[in-house]
XYZ file of C-alpha atoms in Angstrom:
565
model
C 0.000 0.000 0.000
C 1.293 3.438 -0.908
C 1.357 5.967 1.894
C 1.073 9.660 1.148
C 3.182 11.783 3.472
C 1.348 14.538 5.271
C 2.715 18.098 4.959
C 3.937 17.922 8.548
C 5.851 14.726 7.900
C 7.347 16.098 4.688
C 8.846 19.154 6.412
C 9.554 17.834 9.892
C 13.325 17.520 9.404
C 13.979 20.977 7.974
C 14.229 22.633 11.356
C 17.251 20.516 12.258
C 19.651 22.638 10.193
C 18.860 25.765 12.262
C 20.443 26.548 15.628
C 18.597 28.526 18.316
C 20.112 31.871 19.249
C 21.967 31.673 22.551
C 20.474 33.762 25.352
C 22.502 36.426 27.140
C 23.639 35.594 30.663
C 21.973 38.515 32.395
C 20.168 37.227 35.453
C 19.478 40.646 37.001
C 18.218 42.396 33.863
C 16.573 45.747 34.564
C 14.811 46.628 31.300
C 11.561 44.661 31.986
C 10.785 46.978 34.918
C 11.306 50.227 33.021
C 8.960 52.375 30.947
C 9.811 54.657 28.039
C 9.406 58.220 29.264
C 10.961 60.242 26.457
C 11.563 59.973 22.736
C 14.975 58.797 21.524
C 17.225 60.885 19.315
C 15.838 60.066 15.879
C 18.036 59.605 12.829
C 16.360 59.024 9.487
C 18.251 56.702 7.145
C 15.662 56.927 4.339
C 18.092 58.662 1.986
C 20.845 56.079 2.472
C 19.755 52.728 3.865
C 16.219 52.990 2.542
C 17.421 54.308 -0.814
C 19.874 51.413 -1.250
C 16.948 48.999 -0.929
C 14.970 50.426 -3.860
C 14.690 48.728 -7.230
C 15.045 52.193 -8.733
C 17.045 54.428 -6.356
C 15.885 58.003 -5.894
C 17.009 60.611 -8.362
C 17.787 64.214 -7.346
C 14.151 65.366 -7.341
C 12.965 62.492 -5.195
C 15.935 62.840 -2.837
C 15.160 66.517 -2.338
C 11.448 65.814 -1.767
C 12.311 63.210 0.887
C 14.872 65.507 2.534
C 12.339 68.346 2.715
C 9.694 66.019 4.164
C 12.089 64.785 6.860
C 12.955 68.377 7.791
C 9.284 69.249 8.004
C 8.703 66.317 10.342
C 11.423 67.601 12.658
C 14.289 65.158 12.196
C 17.493 66.677 13.580
C 19.808 63.970 12.246
C 19.462 62.708 8.663
C 21.765 60.235 6.957
C 21.862 61.654 3.450
C 23.918 59.023 1.677
C 27.112 57.135 1.024
C 29.016 59.809 -0.930
C 32.064 57.626 -1.610
C 29.996 54.829 -3.114
C 27.660 56.744 -5.428
C 28.072 59.828 -7.591
C 24.378 60.583 -7.059
C 24.877 60.550 -3.293
C 28.009 62.683 -3.587
C 26.272 65.235 -5.808
C 23.255 65.438 -3.502
C 25.547 65.991 -0.544
C 27.252 68.867 -2.365
C 23.910 70.298 -3.524
C 22.397 70.716 -0.079
C 25.641 71.996 1.480
C 26.518 74.492 -1.255
C 22.884 75.514 -1.627
C 22.497 76.236 2.091
C 19.665 73.741 2.371
C 20.629 72.380 5.806
C 18.845 74.358 8.545
C 20.608 75.319 11.750
C 20.179 72.587 14.329
C 20.076 69.814 11.714
C 23.053 67.488 11.345
C 23.697 65.478 8.206
C 25.158 61.994 8.473
C 27.234 60.171 5.860
C 28.300 56.542 5.775
C 31.695 55.148 4.911
C 33.482 51.847 5.176
C 36.766 51.774 7.076
C 38.875 52.181 3.912
C 41.211 55.129 3.343
C 40.104 56.098 -0.168
C 36.422 55.976 0.841
C 36.960 58.036 3.993
C 38.858 60.735 2.045
C 36.143 60.870 -0.607
C 33.555 61.165 2.158
C 35.292 64.248 3.538
C 35.290 65.757 0.044
C 31.535 65.233 0.036
C 30.870 67.015 3.340
C 33.312 69.897 2.823
C 31.771 73.147 4.002
C 29.093 71.632 6.224
C 28.724 73.207 9.666
C 28.308 69.866 11.405
C 28.354 66.294 10.160
C 28.246 62.803 11.585
C 30.760 60.543 9.850
C 29.406 57.020 10.186
C 32.248 54.498 10.088
C 31.565 50.782 9.951
C 33.169 47.412 9.448
C 31.767 43.915 9.866
C 32.546 42.229 13.176
C 30.417 39.083 13.353
C 32.026 35.691 13.888
C 30.470 34.396 10.668
C 31.804 37.241 8.510
C 35.238 37.144 10.139
C 35.441 33.446 9.296
C 33.668 33.272 5.930
C 34.109 36.695 4.312
C 37.298 38.313 5.643
C 39.408 35.446 6.930
C 40.620 37.640 9.807
C 40.924 37.101 13.522
C 39.556 39.517 16.100
C 42.687 41.678 16.193
C 42.593 42.083 12.425
C 39.022 43.411 12.625
C 39.924 45.771 15.488
C 42.875 47.103 13.473
C 40.552 48.021 10.593
C 38.231 50.005 12.882
C 41.067 51.752 14.686
C 42.847 52.714 11.436
C 39.621 54.186 10.074
C 39.052 56.137 13.281
C 42.595 57.567 13.210
C 42.131 58.816 9.654
C 38.787 60.448 10.428
C 40.343 62.141 13.459
C 43.193 63.430 11.279
C 40.866 64.734 8.551
C 38.585 66.334 11.123
C 41.559 68.307 12.444
C 42.373 69.394 8.889
C 38.817 70.728 8.411
C 38.111 72.756 11.572
C 35.294 74.627 9.831
C 33.193 71.467 10.131
C 32.300 69.962 13.498
C 32.781 66.221 13.020
C 30.926 63.729 15.189
C 32.159 60.144 14.947
C 29.671 57.315 14.717
C 30.962 53.772 14.741
C 28.950 50.653 13.854
C 30.197 47.135 14.522
C 28.197 45.854 11.573
C 26.266 42.649 12.282
C 26.362 43.440 16.002
C 23.669 40.843 16.637
C 25.978 38.143 15.275
C 29.032 39.387 17.158
C 30.165 38.032 20.523
C 29.183 40.694 23.061
C 32.595 40.914 24.673
C 34.222 41.408 21.268
C 31.669 44.042 20.208
C 32.465 45.908 23.425
C 36.215 45.483 22.881
C 36.204 46.974 19.395
C 33.867 49.830 20.352
C 36.070 50.773 23.322
C 39.124 50.672 21.068
C 37.412 53.154 18.729
C 36.418 55.388 21.656
C 39.948 55.400 23.039
C 41.433 56.204 19.629
C 38.996 59.068 19.132
C 39.559 60.417 22.642
C 35.903 60.252 23.574
C 34.676 61.833 26.803
C 31.454 63.307 28.125
C 32.044 66.514 26.141
C 33.079 64.745 22.942
C 30.839 61.712 22.706
C 31.039 58.968 20.141
C 27.834 57.511 18.739
C 28.058 53.748 19.077
C 25.503 52.307 16.686
C 24.685 48.674 17.506
C 22.882 47.440 14.412
C 20.668 44.422 14.133
C 21.999 44.200 10.584
C 20.170 40.904 10.483
C 17.489 40.341 13.096
C 18.507 37.002 14.603
C 16.713 36.635 17.932
C 13.580 37.446 19.828
C 13.285 41.082 20.976
C 13.949 40.214 24.617
C 17.381 38.803 23.744
C 18.123 41.954 21.727
C 17.252 43.988 24.828
C 19.556 41.802 26.931
C 22.373 42.447 24.454
C 21.894 46.221 24.695
C 21.633 46.208 28.500
C 24.719 43.993 28.837
C 26.682 46.307 26.547
C 25.619 49.477 28.402
C 26.341 48.022 31.829
C 29.769 46.664 30.924
C 31.181 49.757 29.201
C 34.148 51.452 30.852
C 33.044 54.966 29.929
C 29.270 54.977 29.380
C 28.930 58.764 29.633
C 31.284 59.171 26.660
C 28.953 57.366 24.262
C 25.517 57.748 22.725
C 24.110 54.247 22.294
C 22.205 53.990 19.020
C 19.986 51.242 17.611
C 19.633 50.314 13.966
C 17.094 47.452 13.930
C 16.169 45.511 10.839
C 12.990 43.507 10.543
C 14.015 40.038 9.339
C 11.905 38.320 11.999
C 9.097 40.869 11.772
C 9.824 42.207 15.251
C 11.920 45.279 14.487
C 9.586 47.690 16.284
C 9.438 45.508 19.401
C 13.228 45.070 19.367
C 13.696 48.850 19.159
C 11.274 49.533 22.004
C 12.888 46.936 24.247
C 16.326 48.214 23.257
C 15.295 51.682 24.405
C 14.190 50.211 27.717
C 17.590 48.533 27.930
C 19.446 51.859 27.750
C 19.681 52.999 24.118
C 19.561 56.762 23.518
C 19.038 56.913 19.771
C 17.221 55.079 16.970
C 17.980 54.946 13.258
C 15.110 53.955 10.995
C 13.030 54.789 7.957
C 9.545 56.051 7.272
C 7.204 53.057 7.043
C 10.114 50.618 7.470
C 11.553 50.651 3.956
C 14.946 48.953 3.811
C 16.833 45.906 2.641
C 15.140 42.484 2.871
C 12.167 42.968 5.194
C 13.181 46.525 5.939
C 14.488 48.804 8.660
C 12.592 49.644 11.784
C 9.494 51.744 11.059
C 9.963 55.191 12.622
C 6.336 56.198 12.050
C 5.107 53.217 14.044
C 7.692 53.708 16.786
C 6.917 57.413 17.146
C 3.148 56.994 17.208
C 3.429 54.097 19.638
C 5.064 56.616 21.970
C 2.252 59.092 21.373
C -0.384 56.531 22.388
C 1.483 56.087 25.683
C 1.402 59.802 26.471
C 5.015 60.428 25.393
C 5.821 63.289 23.026
C 7.458 61.612 19.985
C 9.196 64.888 19.123
C 8.338 64.398 15.467
C 5.600 66.185 13.595
C 3.192 63.587 12.227
C -0.016 65.622 12.092
C -0.643 65.090 8.350
C -0.125 61.382 7.811
C -1.700 61.439 4.346
C 0.897 63.939 3.106
C 3.738 61.890 4.586
C 2.393 58.787 2.843
C 2.088 60.672 -0.445
C 5.683 61.914 -0.333
C 7.085 58.544 0.759
C 5.250 56.690 -1.997
C 6.447 59.223 -4.584
C 10.066 59.061 -3.426
C 10.362 55.306 -2.944
C 7.856 54.233 -5.611
C 6.623 51.720 -3.031
C 3.066 51.599 -1.661
C 2.271 51.959 2.035
C 0.316 48.882 3.063
C -3.405 49.559 3.644
C -3.080 47.890 7.060
C 0.016 49.800 8.170
C -0.519 50.356 11.930
C -1.167 54.107 11.660
C -0.809 55.245 8.063
C -2.713 52.550 6.173
C -5.802 53.545 4.247
C -7.930 51.063 6.202
C -6.261 51.242 9.608
C -8.975 53.379 11.211
C -11.773 51.644 9.320
C -14.220 49.210 10.878
C -16.344 46.899 8.737
C -17.331 44.521 11.542
C -20.749 45.210 13.001
C -19.722 44.799 16.648
C -16.689 47.029 16.149
C -18.808 49.682 14.451
C -21.327 49.699 17.260
C -18.614 50.043 19.907
C -16.825 52.841 18.008
C -20.082 54.710 17.473
C -20.954 54.540 21.164
C -17.405 55.411 22.157
C -17.360 58.563 20.023
C -20.699 59.663 21.459
C -19.489 59.058 25.021
C -16.285 60.963 24.289
C -18.282 63.954 23.030
C -20.149 64.078 26.338
C -17.084 63.693 28.572
C -14.806 66.492 29.690
C -11.772 64.618 31.040
C -9.785 65.002 27.804
C -8.532 61.418 27.686
C -8.903 59.500 24.422
C -11.077 56.453 25.076
C -12.742 54.931 22.028
C -12.990 51.154 21.568
C -10.860 49.742 18.726
C -9.167 53.097 18.060
C -5.889 53.331 19.999
C -5.236 56.811 18.608
C -7.440 59.720 17.582
C -7.388 59.833 13.750
C -7.642 63.623 13.929
C -4.241 63.766 15.648
C -2.788 62.453 12.379
C -4.811 64.762 10.152
C -7.425 62.118 9.372
C -11.144 62.760 9.743
C -13.750 60.414 11.172
C -15.408 60.138 7.749
C -13.924 56.750 6.887
C -13.871 55.268 10.393
C -16.979 53.190 9.740
C -17.517 51.672 6.321
C -20.150 49.224 5.248
C -19.845 45.805 3.643
C -21.473 42.420 4.142
C -19.790 42.077 7.562
C -21.284 45.289 8.895
C -24.110 45.730 11.377
C -26.831 48.129 12.339
C -24.551 50.340 14.428
C -22.320 51.143 11.480
C -25.262 51.932 9.241
C -26.715 54.276 11.850
C -23.348 55.988 12.272
C -22.976 56.642 8.538
C -26.503 58.031 8.152
C -26.147 60.315 11.163
C -22.612 61.523 10.431
C -23.061 62.175 6.718
C -26.758 62.975 6.441
C -27.999 63.929 9.905
C -30.521 61.081 9.975
C -30.777 59.608 13.486
C -32.693 56.399 13.004
C -34.178 54.683 16.091
C -32.597 51.444 17.225
C -35.429 49.158 16.092
C -35.366 50.842 12.695
C -31.613 50.197 12.613
C -32.348 46.496 12.982
C -34.981 46.574 10.257
C -32.945 48.606 7.758
C -29.754 46.600 8.351
C -31.442 43.638 6.649
C -31.882 45.716 3.503
C -28.253 46.817 3.551
C -27.085 43.262 4.226
C -29.001 42.032 1.214
C -27.490 44.697 -1.054
C -23.977 44.009 0.247
C -24.370 40.259 -0.248
C -25.697 40.751 -3.778
C -22.919 43.116 -4.848
C -20.104 41.599 -2.808
C -18.631 45.093 -2.470
C -18.177 47.805 0.106
C -21.109 50.233 0.222
C -20.254 53.929 0.208
C -22.229 56.365 2.405
C -24.129 57.495 -0.697
C -25.126 53.870 -1.359
C -26.491 53.583 2.192
C -28.374 56.852 1.862
C -29.838 55.916 -1.507
C -30.978 52.565 -0.120
C -32.606 54.328 2.841
C -34.443 56.746 0.577
C -35.608 53.960 -1.712
C -36.845 51.866 1.198
C -38.529 54.607 3.251
C -38.542 58.136 1.823
C -39.180 57.773 -1.903
C -41.851 55.087 -1.647
C -45.041 56.693 -3.060
C -47.070 53.750 -4.327
C -49.746 52.609 -4.086
C -50.483 55.596 -1.786
C -49.174 59.148 -2.275
C -49.824 62.236 -0.156
C -50.777 65.285 -2.229
C -51.916 67.854 0.340
C -53.634 68.190 3.686
C -55.510 70.769 5.749
C -57.004 70.979 9.219
C -60.527 72.249 9.870
C -60.892 74.860 12.593
C -61.871 73.392 15.934
C -64.656 74.792 18.067
C -63.965 75.978 21.631
C -65.477 72.848 23.128
C -64.199 70.362 20.564
C -61.382 68.031 21.621
C -61.055 66.362 18.222
C -59.073 67.557 15.226
C -60.556 67.077 11.768
C -58.072 66.487 8.971
C -58.771 66.633 5.247
C -56.215 64.771 3.172
C -55.884 64.600 -0.602
C -54.204 61.363 -1.658
C -53.541 59.413 -4.804
C -54.128 55.684 -4.576
C -53.139 53.584 -7.551
C -53.292 56.779 -9.604
C -56.789 57.726 -8.455
C -57.031 61.021 -6.533
C -59.483 61.267 -3.627
C -60.049 63.292 -0.470
C -60.142 61.523 2.875
C -61.410 62.925 6.149
C -60.667 61.785 9.665
C -60.661 63.060 13.221
C -58.510 62.469 16.241
C -56.552 64.049 19.062
C -53.809 65.193 16.698
C -52.853 65.049 13.019
C -51.401 61.524 13.232
C -54.460 60.152 15.004
C -56.732 61.954 12.535
C -54.839 60.637 9.510
C -55.037 57.068 10.826
C -58.800 57.522 11.166
C -59.021 58.877 7.603
C -57.060 55.905 6.245
C -59.324 53.435 8.025
C -62.579 55.074 6.918
C -61.665 56.179 3.430
C -59.041 53.677 2.260
C -59.553 50.571 4.351
C -55.975 50.795 5.661
C -55.811 49.880 9.337
C -52.562 50.713 11.085
C -51.771 51.097 14.808
C -48.917 53.337 15.922
C -46.453 51.641 18.287
C -43.881 54.427 18.474
C -43.279 57.876 17.024
C -40.095 59.980 16.979
C -38.880 63.087 15.236
C -35.791 65.273 14.985
C -34.434 68.150 12.935
C -32.036 67.562 10.057
C -29.784 70.518 9.365
C -29.956 74.005 10.815
C -31.463 77.367 10.045
C -33.690 78.011 7.053
C -32.663 74.772 5.363
C -33.604 72.580 8.315
C -36.095 69.787 7.781
C -38.080 67.602 10.127
C -37.554 63.857 9.991
C -40.367 61.744 11.431
C -40.250 58.027 12.229
C -43.378 56.004 12.860
C -43.429 52.379 13.948
C -46.757 50.703 13.202
C -48.413 47.344 13.669
C -50.636 45.941 10.907
C -53.742 43.797 11.236
C -51.688 40.722 10.408
C -49.419 41.500 13.418
C -46.435 42.713 11.428
C -44.403 45.595 12.885
C -42.625 47.949 10.501
C -41.423 51.501 10.092
C -42.252 54.462 7.915
C -40.149 57.609 7.544
C -41.046 61.057 6.279
C -39.138 64.291 5.781
C -40.389 67.803 5.149
C -39.791 71.373 6.239
C -43.164 71.142 8.035
C -43.309 68.707 10.939
C -46.968 67.775 10.366
C -46.318 66.979 6.715
C -43.242 64.924 7.707
C -45.322 62.851 10.163
C -48.082 62.216 7.590
C -45.503 61.177 5.016
C -44.077 58.753 7.561
C -47.524 57.135 7.862
C -47.830 56.939 4.065
C -44.387 55.326 3.960
C -45.485 52.745 6.523
C -48.772 52.062 4.701
C -47.000 51.471 1.387
C -44.425 49.181 2.980
C -47.256 47.248 4.679
C -48.930 46.693 1.307
C -45.936 44.796 -0.128
C-alpha cells in the first residue's frame, strides 16, 4: 500500500539545520521593569539605507522631496547618503551643502566603510558643512570574520582603529566642520558581546571620547537574529559593561528580518539605548528597517511626546510613496488607508458609542474602543472610520446616516434597515459607500409613493369645546385622486382615522419619533413612525419635510406602502 506523506511529515526535518540563538547571561536584567518616558534621538536613514533597498534608487528630485519632508517632520539627524559609493549621493551631498539647504540645528550623516580612499572621498563630500556625523563601519560578526574576511579579532579591530585615526586626522584638517564620529560594529547581533564591546572601546579610546566629545556607538541588528527580549539583553549587557558609558551615545539600527523590528527597538530603548535609526514606514533591505512612524506613534499613544511632527499622515504617505515608488500597506498600523476603518458590526457599534461618550465627557482622555489613537491627531477625519460591507451591522449603518446625512434612526429601525443593507452588500459583494447607504434608505422609506401618495392636507378649525381635530387629506391611490377625512386628538391620530374610513388601511402606531435635520432656514423635520398591521407585522415608515406635520403624515404613508408589499 502506498502511503502519502502529510505536509507535517514532509517538512519535519527541515528545522534541524537551524540553531537557536543563545540567550545572554543577564540574570538581574533591569529593562523589563522600566517604561519609556521620552523619545529617543531620531536619525532618518531613508536617503541612504532605505534608498539602497529600492529597485530604482531616488534621483535628485525624489531625494530633495524626501529631505524636505524629513525636515518638516522635525528630524534633527538625517543620513543623506554614502558619498564615496555613489556619484548621485556625492552630488546630492554637495547640492544641499553648497545651496544652504541644511537648517541650523540639523546634522547630516554620511556613511563610509573603514577604507582610506572611501573616507577621504567622504570628507570631500561634506566639505563646508557646519556639522556632520561621519558614520564608520566594518563587519565584526564571527560568521563574517570566518567566511568573508578570513581575519581574527585583532585584524578586525585594526581596521576600525585605522579608520578612526584617519577620520580624526581629517577632522583636524577641516576645523570649519564639526565632526561627530559614529561607529557601527556591523552585524552586532551576530558578534560576541565581549568582542563588540572590545572593538567599540578601542574606537572610543582612539577618538579620545569623553562626556564633552561623545562617540555615537551604533549597535545594528543588521540581520534580526533573535527574539526582541534577547536583543534587549544584548543592549543592556553592553551598556552596563562599558568602561566609559557617559562618553557614548548608544544607538539602535534594527532591521525587521523576523518581523519584530519595532518591538526590538522599544525593548532596546528600555535597555538603555539613547538613539534610533530607521526609515519612514520601514523601507529597507530584505524585510526593511525599523518603522519610525510606528515607533513614534506608539510613543504618542502612551502619552510620550514623539518629538516628530506627524499631524498630516496622508501627506507623509504621499511623499514617501512618490520618493520610494513603493506603496504603504493599507493595514500599516497608523498610516494605512484602512487602519482606522471598521467593517465589523460589533466594532462599528462600539466605536459609534465610544465617540458619542467621548463627546459628552470632559476629562480630555482619548477612550474609544478599537481606536488606539485619535485619527484627527494624524490629520485624518472620522469620515472613513466606519464603512459598510457584508460584515457590517446596524450600528455602522446608523453611524454613517447620522454623520453624513444627519438622519438619526431609532434602534429598532436600525435592525430593520440593516437587513436591507445586508441584502445589497451580499448581492454586490462590495463595500457600500455612504451614498449607497443613503440611496438605499431613501428607496426603502422616503421615496416610496405607491400605491399611496400624499398630495396635500388641511385641518378644519376646531370649536372651543371640541377636543377632536378634523383632517382633510388629498391622496392618490393607484393613480386615483381622492379626499379623505378623519378626526382624532392630533394630526397623526386623525390621519389614521381617515385611512381606516376612506381607504380601508388599518394601522396602529407603536412608536413615534422626530428630529431636525440641518440648521437654520434649510432645516427639515424627519419623522419616524413604527406601526403594527392587522396581520401583526411591525414595521417603520419615515417622512421628511420642512413642516413637521407633513413629515409625520408622510411617515404614515411610507409605513402604509411598505405594509402593502
